[in-house]
Short mmCIF file of C-alpha atoms and ligand atoms in Angstrom, two decimals:
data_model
loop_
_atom_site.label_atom_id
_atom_site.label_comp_id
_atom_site.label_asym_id
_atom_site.label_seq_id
_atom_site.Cartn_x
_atom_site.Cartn_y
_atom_site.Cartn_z
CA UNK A 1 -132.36 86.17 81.97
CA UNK A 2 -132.09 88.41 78.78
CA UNK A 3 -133.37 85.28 75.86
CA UNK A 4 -130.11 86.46 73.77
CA UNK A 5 -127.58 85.47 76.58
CA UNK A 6 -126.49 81.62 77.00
CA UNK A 7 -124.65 79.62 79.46
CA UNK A 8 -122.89 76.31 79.09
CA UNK A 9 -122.05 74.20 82.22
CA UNK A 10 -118.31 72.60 81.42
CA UNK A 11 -118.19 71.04 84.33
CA UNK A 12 -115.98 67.68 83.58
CA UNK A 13 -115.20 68.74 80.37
CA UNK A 14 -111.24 68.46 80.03
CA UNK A 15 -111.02 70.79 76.82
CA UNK A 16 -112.91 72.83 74.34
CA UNK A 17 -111.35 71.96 70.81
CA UNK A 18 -112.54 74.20 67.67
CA UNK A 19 -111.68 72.28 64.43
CA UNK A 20 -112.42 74.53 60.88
CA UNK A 21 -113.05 72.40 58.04
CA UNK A 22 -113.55 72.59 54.41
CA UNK A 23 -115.24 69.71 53.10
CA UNK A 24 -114.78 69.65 49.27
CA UNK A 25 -118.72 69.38 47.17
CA UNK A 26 -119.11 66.96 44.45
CA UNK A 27 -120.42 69.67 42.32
CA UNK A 28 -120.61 73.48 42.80
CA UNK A 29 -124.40 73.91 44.20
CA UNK A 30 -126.30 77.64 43.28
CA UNK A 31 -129.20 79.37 44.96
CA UNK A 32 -130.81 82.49 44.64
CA UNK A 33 -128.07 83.62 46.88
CA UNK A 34 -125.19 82.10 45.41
CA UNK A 35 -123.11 79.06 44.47
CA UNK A 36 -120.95 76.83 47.16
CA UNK A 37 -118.02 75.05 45.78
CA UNK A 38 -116.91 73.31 49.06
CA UNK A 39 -118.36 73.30 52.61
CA UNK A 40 -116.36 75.66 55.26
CA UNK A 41 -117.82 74.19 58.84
CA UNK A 42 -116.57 74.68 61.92
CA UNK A 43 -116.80 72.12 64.47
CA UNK A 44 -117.30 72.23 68.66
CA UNK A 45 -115.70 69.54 70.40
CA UNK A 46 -116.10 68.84 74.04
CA UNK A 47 -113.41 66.18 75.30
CA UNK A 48 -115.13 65.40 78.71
CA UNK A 49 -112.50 64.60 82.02
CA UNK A 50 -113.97 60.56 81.75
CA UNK A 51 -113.08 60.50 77.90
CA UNK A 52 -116.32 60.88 76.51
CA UNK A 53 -116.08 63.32 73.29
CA UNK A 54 -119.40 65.85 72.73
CA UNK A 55 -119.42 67.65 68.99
CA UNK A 56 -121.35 70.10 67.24
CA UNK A 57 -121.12 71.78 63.95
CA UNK A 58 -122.11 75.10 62.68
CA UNK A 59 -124.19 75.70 59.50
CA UNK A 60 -122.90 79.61 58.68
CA UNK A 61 -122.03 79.36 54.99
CA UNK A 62 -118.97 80.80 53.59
CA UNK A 63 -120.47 84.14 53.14
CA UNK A 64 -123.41 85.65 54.74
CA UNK A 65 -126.21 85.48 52.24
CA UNK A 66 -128.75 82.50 53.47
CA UNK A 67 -128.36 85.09 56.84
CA UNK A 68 -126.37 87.49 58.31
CA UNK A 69 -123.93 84.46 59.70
CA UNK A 70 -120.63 83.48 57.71
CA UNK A 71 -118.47 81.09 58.58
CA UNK A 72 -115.51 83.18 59.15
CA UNK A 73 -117.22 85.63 62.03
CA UNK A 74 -118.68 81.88 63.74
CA UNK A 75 -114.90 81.02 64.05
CA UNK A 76 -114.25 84.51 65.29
CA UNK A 77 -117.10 84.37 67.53
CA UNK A 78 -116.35 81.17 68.87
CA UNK A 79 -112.63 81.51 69.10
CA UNK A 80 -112.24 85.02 70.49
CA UNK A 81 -115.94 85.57 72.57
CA UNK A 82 -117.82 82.03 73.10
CA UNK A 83 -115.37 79.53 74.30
CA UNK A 84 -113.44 82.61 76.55
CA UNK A 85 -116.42 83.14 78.14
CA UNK A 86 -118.02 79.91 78.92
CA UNK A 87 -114.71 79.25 80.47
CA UNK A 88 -115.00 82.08 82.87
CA UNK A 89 -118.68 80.79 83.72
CA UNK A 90 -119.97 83.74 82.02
CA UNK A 91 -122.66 84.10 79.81
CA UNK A 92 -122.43 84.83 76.25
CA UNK A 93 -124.95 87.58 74.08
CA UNK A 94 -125.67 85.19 70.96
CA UNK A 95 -127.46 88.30 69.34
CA UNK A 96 -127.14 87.44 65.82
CA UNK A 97 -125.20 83.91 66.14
CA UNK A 98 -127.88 81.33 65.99
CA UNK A 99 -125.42 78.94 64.28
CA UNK A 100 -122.26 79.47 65.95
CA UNK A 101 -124.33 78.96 69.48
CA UNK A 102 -126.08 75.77 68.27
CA UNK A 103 -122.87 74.03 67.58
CA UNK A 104 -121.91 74.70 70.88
CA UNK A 105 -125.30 73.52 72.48
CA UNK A 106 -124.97 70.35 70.13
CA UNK A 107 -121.67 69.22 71.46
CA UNK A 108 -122.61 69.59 75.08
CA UNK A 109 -125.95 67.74 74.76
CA UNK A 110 -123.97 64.85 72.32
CA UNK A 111 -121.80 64.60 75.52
CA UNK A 112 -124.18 64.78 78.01
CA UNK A 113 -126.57 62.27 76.20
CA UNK A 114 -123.22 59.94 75.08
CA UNK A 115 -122.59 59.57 79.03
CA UNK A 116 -126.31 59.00 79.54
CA UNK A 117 -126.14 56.08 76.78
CA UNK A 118 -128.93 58.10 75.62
CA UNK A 119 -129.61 59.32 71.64
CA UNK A 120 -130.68 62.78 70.68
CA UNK A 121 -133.28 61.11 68.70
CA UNK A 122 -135.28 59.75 71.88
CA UNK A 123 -134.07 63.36 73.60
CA UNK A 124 -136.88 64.94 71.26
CA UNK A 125 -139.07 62.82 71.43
CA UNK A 126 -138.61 61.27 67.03
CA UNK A 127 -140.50 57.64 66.99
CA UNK A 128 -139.96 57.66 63.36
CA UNK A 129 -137.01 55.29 62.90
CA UNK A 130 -136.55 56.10 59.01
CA UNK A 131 -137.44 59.11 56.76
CA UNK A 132 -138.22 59.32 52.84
CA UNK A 133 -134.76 61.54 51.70
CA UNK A 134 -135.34 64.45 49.92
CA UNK A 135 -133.20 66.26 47.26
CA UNK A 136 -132.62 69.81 46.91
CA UNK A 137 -131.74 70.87 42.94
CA UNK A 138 -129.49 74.02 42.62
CA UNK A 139 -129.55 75.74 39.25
CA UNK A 140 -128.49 73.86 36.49
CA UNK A 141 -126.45 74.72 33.05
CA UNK A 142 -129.90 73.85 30.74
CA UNK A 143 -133.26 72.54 31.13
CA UNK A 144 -131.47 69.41 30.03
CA UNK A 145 -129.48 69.21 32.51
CA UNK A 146 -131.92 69.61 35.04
CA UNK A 147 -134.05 66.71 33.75
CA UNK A 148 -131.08 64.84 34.03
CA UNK A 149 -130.25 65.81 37.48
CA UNK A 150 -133.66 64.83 38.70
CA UNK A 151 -134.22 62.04 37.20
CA UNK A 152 -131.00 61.00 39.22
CA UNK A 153 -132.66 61.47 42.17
CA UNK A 154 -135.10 59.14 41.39
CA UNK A 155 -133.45 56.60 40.63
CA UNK A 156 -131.95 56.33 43.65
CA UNK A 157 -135.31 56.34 45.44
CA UNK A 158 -136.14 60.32 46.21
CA UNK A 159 -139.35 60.68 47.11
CA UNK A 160 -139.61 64.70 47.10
CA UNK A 161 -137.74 67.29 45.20
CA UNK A 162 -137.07 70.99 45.95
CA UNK A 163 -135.82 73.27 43.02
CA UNK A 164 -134.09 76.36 44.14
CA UNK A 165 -135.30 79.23 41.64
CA UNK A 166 -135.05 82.69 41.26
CA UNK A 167 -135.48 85.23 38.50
CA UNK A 168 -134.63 83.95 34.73
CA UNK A 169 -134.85 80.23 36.18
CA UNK A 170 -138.19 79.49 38.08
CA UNK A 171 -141.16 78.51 35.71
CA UNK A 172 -139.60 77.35 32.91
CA UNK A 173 -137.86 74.99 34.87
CA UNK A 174 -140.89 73.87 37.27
CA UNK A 175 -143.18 73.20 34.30
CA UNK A 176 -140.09 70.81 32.61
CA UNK A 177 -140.08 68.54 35.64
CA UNK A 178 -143.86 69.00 36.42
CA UNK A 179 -144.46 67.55 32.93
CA UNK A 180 -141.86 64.71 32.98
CA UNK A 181 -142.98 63.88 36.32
CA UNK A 182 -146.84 64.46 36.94
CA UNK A 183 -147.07 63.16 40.53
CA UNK A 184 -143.81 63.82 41.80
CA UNK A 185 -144.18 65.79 45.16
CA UNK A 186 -142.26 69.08 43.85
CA UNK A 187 -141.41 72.12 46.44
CA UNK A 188 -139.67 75.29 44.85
CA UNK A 189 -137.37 77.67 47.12
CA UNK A 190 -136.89 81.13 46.02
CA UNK A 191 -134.39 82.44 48.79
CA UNK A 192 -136.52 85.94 49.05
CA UNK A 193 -135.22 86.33 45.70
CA UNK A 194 -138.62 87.91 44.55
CA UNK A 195 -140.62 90.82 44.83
CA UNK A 196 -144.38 90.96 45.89
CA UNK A 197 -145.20 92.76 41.88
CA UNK A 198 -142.90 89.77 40.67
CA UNK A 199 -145.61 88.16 37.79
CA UNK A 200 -143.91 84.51 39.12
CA UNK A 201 -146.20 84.49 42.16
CA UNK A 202 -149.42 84.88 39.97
CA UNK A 203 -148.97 81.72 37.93
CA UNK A 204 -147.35 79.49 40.49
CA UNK A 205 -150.43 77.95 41.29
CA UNK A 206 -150.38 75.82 38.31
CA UNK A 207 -147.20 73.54 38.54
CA UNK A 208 -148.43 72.10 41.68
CA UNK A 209 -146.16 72.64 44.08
CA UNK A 210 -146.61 71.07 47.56
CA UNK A 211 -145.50 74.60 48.80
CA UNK A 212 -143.25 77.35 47.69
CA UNK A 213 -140.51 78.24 50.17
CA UNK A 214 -139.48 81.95 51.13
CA UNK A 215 -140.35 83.45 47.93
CA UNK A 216 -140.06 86.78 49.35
CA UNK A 217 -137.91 88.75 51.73
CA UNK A 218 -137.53 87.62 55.44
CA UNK A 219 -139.14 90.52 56.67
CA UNK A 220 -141.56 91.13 53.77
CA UNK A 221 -144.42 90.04 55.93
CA UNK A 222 -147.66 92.04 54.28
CA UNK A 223 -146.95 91.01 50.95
CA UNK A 224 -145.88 87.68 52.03
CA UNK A 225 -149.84 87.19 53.70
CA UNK A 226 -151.23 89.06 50.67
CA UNK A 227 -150.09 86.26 48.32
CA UNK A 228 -150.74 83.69 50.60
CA UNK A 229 -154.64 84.70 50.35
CA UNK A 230 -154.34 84.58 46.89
CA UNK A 231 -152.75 81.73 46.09
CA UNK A 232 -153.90 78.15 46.37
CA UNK A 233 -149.94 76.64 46.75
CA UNK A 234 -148.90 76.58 50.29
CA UNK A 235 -146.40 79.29 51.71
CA UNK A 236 -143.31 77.53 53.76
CA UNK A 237 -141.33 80.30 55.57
CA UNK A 238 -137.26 79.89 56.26
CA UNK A 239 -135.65 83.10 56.59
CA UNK A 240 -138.00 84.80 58.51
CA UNK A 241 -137.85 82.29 61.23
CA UNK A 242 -135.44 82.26 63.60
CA UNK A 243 -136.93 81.23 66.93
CA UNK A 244 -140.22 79.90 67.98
CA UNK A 245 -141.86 83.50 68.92
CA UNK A 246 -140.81 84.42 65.25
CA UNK A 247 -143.68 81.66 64.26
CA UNK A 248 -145.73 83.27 66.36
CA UNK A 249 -145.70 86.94 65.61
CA UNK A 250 -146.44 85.26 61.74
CA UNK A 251 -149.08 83.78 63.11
CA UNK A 252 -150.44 86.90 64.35
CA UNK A 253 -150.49 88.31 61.01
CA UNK A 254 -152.52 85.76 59.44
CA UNK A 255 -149.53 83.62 58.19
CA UNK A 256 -151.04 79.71 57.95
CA UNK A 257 -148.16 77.92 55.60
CA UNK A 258 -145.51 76.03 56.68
CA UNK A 259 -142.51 76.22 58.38
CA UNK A 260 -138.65 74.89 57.16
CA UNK A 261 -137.23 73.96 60.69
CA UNK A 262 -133.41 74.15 60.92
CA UNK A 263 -131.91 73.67 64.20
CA UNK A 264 -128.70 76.26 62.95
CA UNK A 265 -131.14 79.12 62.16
CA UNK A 266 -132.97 79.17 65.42
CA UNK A 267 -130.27 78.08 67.80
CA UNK A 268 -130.49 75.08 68.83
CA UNK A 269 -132.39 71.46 69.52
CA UNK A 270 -133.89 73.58 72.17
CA UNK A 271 -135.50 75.86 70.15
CA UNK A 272 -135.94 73.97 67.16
CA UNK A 273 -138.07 71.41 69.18
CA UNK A 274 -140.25 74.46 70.59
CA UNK A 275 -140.49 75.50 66.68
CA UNK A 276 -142.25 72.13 65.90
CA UNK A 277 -144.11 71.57 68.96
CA UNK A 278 -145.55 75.25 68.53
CA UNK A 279 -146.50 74.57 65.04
CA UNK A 280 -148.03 71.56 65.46
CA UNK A 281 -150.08 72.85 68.67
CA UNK A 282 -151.61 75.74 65.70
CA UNK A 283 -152.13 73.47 62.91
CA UNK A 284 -149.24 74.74 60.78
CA UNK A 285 -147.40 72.42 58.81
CA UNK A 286 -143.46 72.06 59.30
CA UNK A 287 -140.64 70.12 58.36
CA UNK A 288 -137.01 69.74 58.41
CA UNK A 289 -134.44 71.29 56.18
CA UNK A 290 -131.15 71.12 55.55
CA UNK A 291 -127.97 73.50 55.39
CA UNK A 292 -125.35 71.65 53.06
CA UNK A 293 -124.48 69.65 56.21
CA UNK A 294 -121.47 67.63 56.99
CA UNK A 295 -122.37 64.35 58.83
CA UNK A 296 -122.40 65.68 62.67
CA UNK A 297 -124.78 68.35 61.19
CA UNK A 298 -127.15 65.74 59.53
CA UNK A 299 -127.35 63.47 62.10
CA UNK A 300 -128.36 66.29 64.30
CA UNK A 301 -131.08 67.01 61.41
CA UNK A 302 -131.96 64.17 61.24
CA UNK A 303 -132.86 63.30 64.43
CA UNK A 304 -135.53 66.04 64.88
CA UNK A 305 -136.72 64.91 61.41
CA UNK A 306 -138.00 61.93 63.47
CA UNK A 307 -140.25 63.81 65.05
CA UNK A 308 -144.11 62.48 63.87
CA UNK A 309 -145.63 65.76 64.25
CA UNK A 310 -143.70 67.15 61.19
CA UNK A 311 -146.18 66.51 58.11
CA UNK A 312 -143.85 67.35 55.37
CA UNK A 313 -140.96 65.75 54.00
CA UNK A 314 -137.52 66.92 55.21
CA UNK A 315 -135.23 67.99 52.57
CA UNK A 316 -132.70 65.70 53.72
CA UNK A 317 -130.51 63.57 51.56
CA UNK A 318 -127.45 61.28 52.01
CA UNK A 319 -124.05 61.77 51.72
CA UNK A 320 -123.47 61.28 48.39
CA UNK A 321 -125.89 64.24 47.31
CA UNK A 322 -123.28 66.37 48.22
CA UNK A 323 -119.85 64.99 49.56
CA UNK A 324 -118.02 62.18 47.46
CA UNK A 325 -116.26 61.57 51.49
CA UNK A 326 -117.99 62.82 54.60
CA UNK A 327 -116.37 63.72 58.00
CA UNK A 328 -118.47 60.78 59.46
CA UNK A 329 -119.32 57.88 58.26
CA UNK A 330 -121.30 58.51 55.69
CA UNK A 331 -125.21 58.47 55.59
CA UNK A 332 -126.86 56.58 53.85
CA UNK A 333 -129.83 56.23 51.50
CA UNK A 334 -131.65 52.96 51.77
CA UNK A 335 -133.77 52.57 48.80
CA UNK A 336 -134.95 56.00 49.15
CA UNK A 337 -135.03 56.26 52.96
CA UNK A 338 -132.35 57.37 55.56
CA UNK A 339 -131.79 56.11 59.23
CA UNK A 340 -133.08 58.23 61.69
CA UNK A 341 -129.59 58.10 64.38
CA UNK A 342 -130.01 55.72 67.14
CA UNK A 343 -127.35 57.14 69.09
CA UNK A 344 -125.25 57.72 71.48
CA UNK A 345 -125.81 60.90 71.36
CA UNK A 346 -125.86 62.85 67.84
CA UNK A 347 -125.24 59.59 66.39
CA UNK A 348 -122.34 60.30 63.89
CA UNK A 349 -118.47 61.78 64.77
CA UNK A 350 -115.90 62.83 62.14
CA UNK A 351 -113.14 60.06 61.69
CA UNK A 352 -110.49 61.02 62.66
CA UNK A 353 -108.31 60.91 59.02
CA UNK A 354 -111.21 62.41 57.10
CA UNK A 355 -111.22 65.44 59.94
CA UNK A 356 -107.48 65.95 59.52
CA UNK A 357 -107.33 65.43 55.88
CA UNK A 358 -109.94 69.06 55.82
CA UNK A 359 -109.10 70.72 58.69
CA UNK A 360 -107.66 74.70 57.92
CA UNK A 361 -107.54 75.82 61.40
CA UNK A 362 -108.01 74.30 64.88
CA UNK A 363 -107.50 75.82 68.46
CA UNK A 364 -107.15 73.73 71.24
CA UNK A 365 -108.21 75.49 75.34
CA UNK A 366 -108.16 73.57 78.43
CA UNK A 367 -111.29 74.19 80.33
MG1 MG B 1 -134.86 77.59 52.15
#
């Protein structure tokens, strides 16, 4: 079969239900590619024949700039191509709709594994039962304010923090919490916001940093090896991933960093596990990072951030890093350390008033 065409067996399932959200932030959160003031998700929900509910939740941000995905062309997708399709048993080209597909292969596996008793966690094989959380720090107003923000973080029992930085905020920034904090495991994620002349990369090495993330374009492979030679601080590669053969072709080319698995990019638990199984098997390091997820999309997260292969720390954090209410219940940190899901299934659903008090849009089709 073509790899870009998927099939979804709906067999027993009663109806496909797509529910749009938009899940307010606590505070507006900037990137190299732009700032978020609430969370527009849409949501795949299986109700099965015997009852049993299946959901998944796609990680396209509002606008296409973390990739070419936006929310508004998953819903389109979805509405008007995916869910049309699967119900006439055909296949569907996901060319180009990693996220919008792994929502729906998330809500078919949560129902197949909630009728199997079964969690997703034990599905890919995670023995961890609990992960250090990890905080990822937008831009902030002032150094100040930065300090402030991080120090938060700690507080409440972070172990790792990742500053997102791009041009006119990267070093001055790094060195302020480098120096307040001397140990702290610090990351930095540029976004491809650089260039490979960009005098950043040449003095990166001395902040520390247990590995800068994408600091250049997702297809700026040469200069992306060239600086890895160069520099002692480990590469970690997000963009420029999106399946498991993409880490391969990398590795062809020299690349030996790390690699930021998220389920949404690639397509899948499916592919995501391959990702981290094929890393692993070539001694690259990996771990699990997060999209601004609502609950059904951490839980998913979360449990491939179980996995003990992965030898960084996920990127993860509760609830409250970013929602003051989830859609689920909400999860949560436990002196630094968050519950990997024990099931059934995912291991989180939306309740019910918190999905209706968000909800935009929402089309209902019988199978
Ligand atoms: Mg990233």
């Amino acid at each position: 079969m073509d790899p870009r065409l998927r099939t979804a067996d709906l067999a027993g399932v009663a109806s496909v239900e797509l529910v749009r959200v938009r899940l307010p932030l606590i505070a507006p959160f900037v990137s190299s590619h732009g700032t978020e003031t609430e969370r527009d998700l849409v949501l795949v929900h299986l109700l099965g024949e015997d009852g049993v509910e299946g959901w998944g939740e796609c990680e396209a941000l509002a606008a296409a700039t973390y990739t070419a995905e936006d929310a508004e062309g998953s819903w389109t997708f979805l509405r008007d191509e995916v869910v049309p399709l699967l119900r006439a048993g055909e296949a569907v080209d996901v060319t180009g709709r990693p996220m919008a597909w792994a929502a729906v292969e998330v809500a078919q596996l949560d129902l197949t594994l909630r009728r199997d008793g079964a969690s997703l966690a034990a599905h890919v094989g995670a023995t961890r039962t609990a992960v250090p959380a990890g905080a990822v720090v937008g831009r902030q107003a002032s150094i100040d304010a930065l300090l402030t923000e991080v120090a938060g973080h700690l507080e409440r029992g972070t172990a790792s923090i990742k500053l997102k930085i791009e041009p006119g905020w990267d070093l001055e920034p790094l060195r302020a919490v480098r120096t307040t904090w001397p140990v702290l495991t610090l990351a930095a994620d540029a976004n491809g916001a650089y260039t490979v002349e960009h005098p950043l990369l040449g003095s990166i090495d001395a902040v520390g940093l247990a590995y800068l993330e994408q600091p250049l374009a997702a297809d700026a492979v040469e200069g992306t090896i060239v600086w890895q030679r160069r520099l002692e601080t480990l590469l970690a590669l997000d963009e420029a991933i999106d399946s498991a053969d993409a880490l391969g072709f990398w590795l062809s080319r020299g690349f030996a960093g790390v690699v930021n698995v998220k389920l949404s990019r690639v397509g899948g638990v499916g592919e995501a596990t391959q990702l981290i199984t094929r890393a692993h098997g070539e001694g690259i390091g990996a771990f699990v990072g997060g999209m601004l997820e609502g609950g059904v999309g951490r839980a998913t997260s979360l449990a491939l951030a179980g996995i003990a292969t992965l030898d960084h720390p996920t990127d993860l954090g509760p609830s409250e890093r970013y929602f003051a209410d989830d859609l689920t219940e909400p999860t949560m940190s436990d002196h630094g350390w968050l519950t990997i899901p024990a099931g059934p299934g995912v291991g989180a659903v939306p309740r019910p008033e918190r999905l209706a008090a968000c909800t935009v849009d929402r089309v209902t089709f019988p199978r």
